[in-house]
Amino acid sequence: MKETIIDFFKYEKNKLIHYIRKNLNYLATVEPEDIIQDVMIRVLEKINDGVIIENVSGFIYKSVKNKMIDQYRTRKISVSLNKNDETDEKSLESMLSDARFDIFSEVQHEELRRILFATVDELPCEQKSIWVATELEGKSFAELSAAWGVSMNTLLSRKHRANKVLKTKLSGLMV
């Protein structure tokens, strides 16, 4: 089982890095490789404890997602109130006057993201799994069709229905 896990990380490392970068673009201090390493260690510890993992890919992607959530929750933003010319840090005054630093839009973006994931969790299992696999994990329909033994047209139909439900439920939230 350990070899399967290690092989998975070896062959899927680039996809995992892309997945993490796509979802944690605001955390410049966190390297995707660090998250992958932490997840790999925890998964191998679980195996040593005798836990049987049936769906290795799903388990690892869920573990990576949980680790990203942990990183987001524990991040600390420090803002200097004084201008510090010795470093590249911005002062509070310059951040407030900077048009790019818009706390409202950041909060709005995070709230929309939270609502999106909550809405995705409400989707029927078949629709949710195809949506997550294609949108978050970056898998192709052909790849999923072969792995799941379901026709590509069926997968496209499920994804279309999932998108339709998400669009309907989230239409009032879009700015």
mmCIF file of C-alpha atoms in Angstrom:
data_model
loop_
_atom_site.group_PDB
_atom_site.id
_atom_site.type_symbol
_atom_site.label_atom_id
_atom_site.label_comp_id
_atom_site.label_asym_id
_atom_site.label_seq_id
_atom_site.Cartn_x
_atom_site.Cartn_y
_atom_site.Cartn_z
ATOM 1 C CA MET A 1 0.000 0.000 0.000
ATOM 2 C CA LYS A 2 2.881 2.368 0.795
ATOM 3 C CA GLU A 3 4.306 1.848 -2.678
ATOM 4 C CA THR A 4 0.941 2.767 -4.197
ATOM 5 C CA ILE A 5 0.851 6.004 -2.192
ATOM 6 C CA ILE A 6 4.446 6.885 -3.033
ATOM 7 C CA ASP A 7 3.861 6.148 -6.733
ATOM 8 C CA PHE A 8 0.722 8.293 -6.666
ATOM 9 C CA PHE A 9 2.646 11.244 -5.247
ATOM 10 C CA LYS A 10 5.466 10.678 -7.723
ATOM 11 C CA TYR A 11 3.200 10.660 -10.785
ATOM 12 C CA GLU A 12 0.596 13.187 -9.610
ATOM 13 C CA LYS A 13 2.974 15.716 -8.036
ATOM 14 C CA ASN A 14 2.633 18.276 -10.840
ATOM 15 C CA LYS A 15 -1.169 18.028 -10.830
ATOM 16 C CA LEU A 16 -1.210 18.457 -7.046
ATOM 17 C CA ILE A 17 1.086 21.486 -7.279
ATOM 18 C CA HIS A 18 -1.171 23.032 -9.941
ATOM 19 C CA TYR A 19 -4.272 22.288 -7.841
ATOM 20 C CA ILE A 20 -2.717 23.937 -4.775
ATOM 21 C CA ARG A 21 -1.444 26.977 -6.676
ATOM 22 C CA LYS A 22 -4.848 27.460 -8.295
ATOM 23 C CA ASN A 23 -6.590 27.452 -4.926
ATOM 24 C CA LEU A 24 -3.995 29.172 -2.705
ATOM 25 C CA ASN A 25 -2.723 31.960 -4.927
ATOM 26 C CA TYR A 26 -3.035 34.452 -2.063
ATOM 27 C CA LEU A 27 -0.610 32.649 0.247
ATOM 28 C CA ALA A 28 2.793 33.583 -1.091
ATOM 29 C CA THR A 29 4.520 32.223 2.018
ATOM 30 C CA VAL A 30 3.233 28.678 1.532
ATOM 31 C CA GLU A 31 4.925 26.451 -1.011
ATOM 32 C CA PRO A 32 2.757 23.763 -2.628
ATOM 33 C CA GLU A 33 5.563 21.257 -2.113
ATOM 34 C CA ASP A 34 5.334 21.832 1.662
ATOM 35 C CA ILE A 35 1.626 21.040 1.642
ATOM 36 C CA ILE A 36 2.199 17.936 -0.482
ATOM 37 C CA GLN A 37 4.964 16.781 1.859
ATOM 38 C CA ASP A 38 2.772 17.268 4.946
ATOM 39 C CA VAL A 39 -0.101 15.376 3.330
ATOM 40 C CA MET A 40 2.202 12.559 2.231
ATOM 41 C CA ILE A 41 3.565 12.177 5.758
ATOM 42 C CA ARG A 42 0.071 12.135 7.268
ATOM 43 C CA VAL A 43 -1.213 9.611 4.719
ATOM 44 C CA LEU A 44 1.746 7.308 5.341
ATOM 45 C CA GLU A 45 1.189 7.637 9.112
ATOM 46 C CA LYS A 46 -2.445 6.619 8.612
ATOM 47 C CA ILE A 47 -1.337 3.546 6.672
ATOM 48 C CA ASN A 48 1.125 2.670 9.448
ATOM 49 C CA ASP A 49 -1.784 2.915 11.900
ATOM 50 C CA GLY A 50 -3.636 0.299 9.858
ATOM 51 C CA VAL A 51 -6.138 2.533 8.074
ATOM 52 C CA ILE A 52 -7.202 1.066 4.736
ATOM 53 C CA ILE A 53 -7.616 3.631 1.973
ATOM 54 C CA GLU A 54 -9.885 2.444 -0.822
ATOM 55 C CA ASN A 55 -9.787 5.516 -3.092
ATOM 56 C CA VAL A 56 -6.201 6.766 -2.894
ATOM 57 C CA SER A 57 -6.685 9.669 -5.305
ATOM 58 C CA GLY A 58 -9.845 10.944 -3.636
ATOM 59 C CA PHE A 59 -8.358 10.571 -0.166
ATOM 60 C CA ILE A 60 -5.199 12.481 -1.084
ATOM 61 C CA TYR A 61 -7.029 15.305 -2.872
ATOM 62 C CA LYS A 62 -9.401 15.644 0.102
ATOM 63 C CA SER A 63 -6.390 15.696 2.454
ATOM 64 C CA VAL A 64 -4.731 18.388 0.321
ATOM 65 C CA LYS A 65 -7.942 20.430 0.348
ATOM 66 C CA ASN A 66 -8.175 20.126 4.143
ATOM 67 C CA LYS A 67 -4.514 21.137 4.513
ATOM 68 C CA MET A 68 -5.133 24.211 2.324
ATOM 69 C CA ILE A 69 -8.102 25.132 4.519
ATOM 70 C CA ASP A 70 -5.881 24.747 7.595
ATOM 71 C CA GLN A 71 -3.247 26.990 5.992
ATOM 72 C CA TYR A 72 -5.869 29.605 5.202
ATOM 73 C CA ARG A 73 -7.255 29.550 8.738
ATOM 74 C CA THR A 74 -3.849 29.848 10.371
ATOM 75 C CA ARG A 75 -2.386 32.521 8.112
ATOM 76 C CA LYS A 76 -1.586 35.731 9.866
ATOM 77 C CA ILE A 77 -1.346 39.050 8.120
ATOM 78 C CA SER A 78 0.895 41.559 9.803
ATOM 79 C CA VAL A 79 0.726 45.184 8.819
ATOM 80 C CA SER A 80 3.292 47.691 9.936
ATOM 81 C CA LEU A 81 1.837 51.003 11.041
ATOM 82 C CA ASN A 82 5.087 52.782 10.321
ATOM 83 C CA LYS A 83 6.821 53.158 7.015
ATOM 84 C CA ASN A 84 9.832 50.915 6.874
ATOM 85 C CA ASP A 85 12.214 51.859 4.071
ATOM 86 C CA GLU A 86 14.702 49.123 4.966
ATOM 87 C CA THR A 87 12.360 46.357 3.827
ATOM 88 C CA ASP A 88 9.862 45.865 1.057
ATOM 89 C CA GLU A 89 6.933 45.876 3.497
ATOM 90 C CA LYS A 90 4.199 48.402 2.842
ATOM 91 C CA SER A 91 3.046 50.748 5.542
ATOM 92 C CA LEU A 92 -0.600 50.837 6.563
ATOM 93 C CA GLU A 93 -0.959 54.265 4.981
ATOM 94 C CA SER A 94 0.340 53.107 1.596
ATOM 95 C CA MET A 95 -1.805 49.967 1.700
ATOM 96 C CA LEU A 96 -4.939 51.973 2.402
ATOM 97 C CA SER A 97 -4.184 54.382 -0.408
ATOM 98 C CA ASP A 98 -3.261 51.587 -2.815
ATOM 99 C CA ALA A 99 -6.182 50.980 -5.169
ATOM 100 C CA ARG A 100 -5.204 47.316 -5.546
ATOM 101 C CA PHE A 101 -5.620 46.651 -1.823
ATOM 102 C CA ASP A 102 -9.364 46.359 -1.648
ATOM 103 C CA ILE A 103 -10.355 44.462 1.483
ATOM 104 C CA PHE A 104 -14.022 44.550 0.561
ATOM 105 C CA SER A 105 -13.514 42.700 -2.713
ATOM 106 C CA GLU A 106 -11.249 40.163 -0.990
ATOM 107 C CA VAL A 107 -13.884 39.461 1.660
ATOM 108 C CA GLN A 108 -16.566 39.318 -1.015
ATOM 109 C CA HIS A 109 -14.461 36.881 -3.042
ATOM 110 C CA GLU A 110 -13.898 34.613 -0.030
ATOM 111 C CA GLU A 111 -17.599 34.671 0.857
ATOM 112 C CA LEU A 112 -18.555 33.795 -2.714
ATOM 113 C CA ARG A 113 -16.019 30.968 -2.667
ATOM 114 C CA ARG A 114 -17.433 29.645 0.624
ATOM 115 C CA ILE A 115 -20.982 29.734 -0.749
ATOM 116 C CA LEU A 116 -19.857 28.056 -3.978
ATOM 117 C CA PHE A 117 -18.285 25.128 -2.113
ATOM 118 C CA ALA A 118 -21.330 24.819 0.144
ATOM 119 C CA THR A 119 -23.547 24.741 -2.949
ATOM 120 C CA VAL A 120 -21.300 22.158 -4.606
ATOM 121 C CA ASP A 121 -21.639 19.979 -1.491
ATOM 122 C CA GLU A 122 -25.436 20.072 -1.938
ATOM 123 C CA LEU A 123 -25.259 18.655 -5.477
ATOM 124 C CA PRO A 124 -26.242 15.025 -6.058
ATOM 125 C CA CYS A 125 -23.229 12.724 -5.680
ATOM 126 C CA GLU A 126 -22.804 11.984 -9.405
ATOM 127 C CA GLN A 127 -22.947 15.667 -10.356
ATOM 128 C CA LYS A 128 -20.684 16.717 -7.508
ATOM 129 C CA SER A 129 -18.024 14.122 -8.310
ATOM 130 C CA ILE A 130 -17.815 15.089 -12.000
ATOM 131 C CA TRP A 131 -17.781 18.816 -11.176
ATOM 132 C CA VAL A 132 -15.024 18.435 -8.564
ATOM 133 C CA ALA A 133 -12.969 16.119 -10.777
ATOM 134 C CA THR A 134 -13.058 18.453 -13.788
ATOM 135 C CA GLU A 135 -13.049 21.879 -12.140
ATOM 136 C CA LEU A 136 -10.865 21.344 -9.078
ATOM 137 C CA GLU A 137 -8.711 18.359 -9.941
ATOM 138 C CA GLY A 138 -8.262 19.277 -13.612
ATOM 139 C CA LYS A 139 -9.156 15.851 -14.973
ATOM 140 C CA SER A 140 -10.442 15.386 -18.511
ATOM 141 C CA PHE A 141 -13.757 13.803 -19.425
ATOM 142 C CA ALA A 142 -11.954 11.081 -21.396
ATOM 143 C CA GLU A 143 -9.792 10.238 -18.399
ATOM 144 C CA LEU A 144 -12.803 10.078 -16.079
ATOM 145 C CA SER A 145 -14.841 8.068 -18.565
ATOM 146 C CA ALA A 146 -12.138 5.413 -18.709
ATOM 147 C CA ALA A 147 -11.596 5.382 -14.939
ATOM 148 C CA TRP A 148 -15.273 5.327 -13.956
ATOM 149 C CA GLY A 149 -16.599 3.176 -16.795
ATOM 150 C CA VAL A 150 -19.237 5.767 -17.715
ATOM 151 C CA SER A 151 -19.730 7.185 -21.205
ATOM 152 C CA MET A 152 -18.332 10.619 -21.912
ATOM 153 C CA ASN A 153 -21.772 11.906 -22.960
ATOM 154 C CA THR A 154 -23.195 10.881 -19.581
ATOM 155 C CA LEU A 155 -20.381 12.716 -17.803
ATOM 156 C CA LEU A 156 -20.914 15.808 -19.961
ATOM 157 C CA SER A 157 -24.626 15.696 -19.175
ATOM 158 C CA ARG A 158 -23.976 15.426 -15.425
ATOM 159 C CA LYS A 159 -21.516 18.314 -15.565
ATOM 160 C CA HIS A 160 -24.013 20.414 -17.531
ATOM 161 C CA ARG A 161 -26.733 19.732 -14.939
ATOM 162 C CA ALA A 162 -24.330 20.572 -12.099
ATOM 163 C CA ASN A 163 -23.357 23.856 -13.772
ATOM 164 C CA LYS A 164 -27.018 24.686 -14.345
ATOM 165 C CA VAL A 165 -27.857 24.128 -10.661
ATOM 166 C CA LEU A 166 -24.836 26.161 -9.529
ATOM 167 C CA LYS A 167 -25.673 28.990 -11.921
ATOM 168 C CA THR A 168 -29.284 29.081 -10.703
ATOM 169 C CA LYS A 169 -28.370 29.046 -7.022
ATOM 170 C CA LEU A 170 -25.518 31.524 -7.352
ATOM 171 C CA SER A 171 -27.065 33.909 -9.898
ATOM 172 C CA GLY A 172 -28.261 36.344 -7.226
ATOM 173 C CA LEU A 173 -24.780 36.563 -5.712
ATOM 174 C CA MET A 174 -22.829 37.582 -8.801
ATOM 175 C CA VAL A 175 -21.849 41.214 -9.023
#
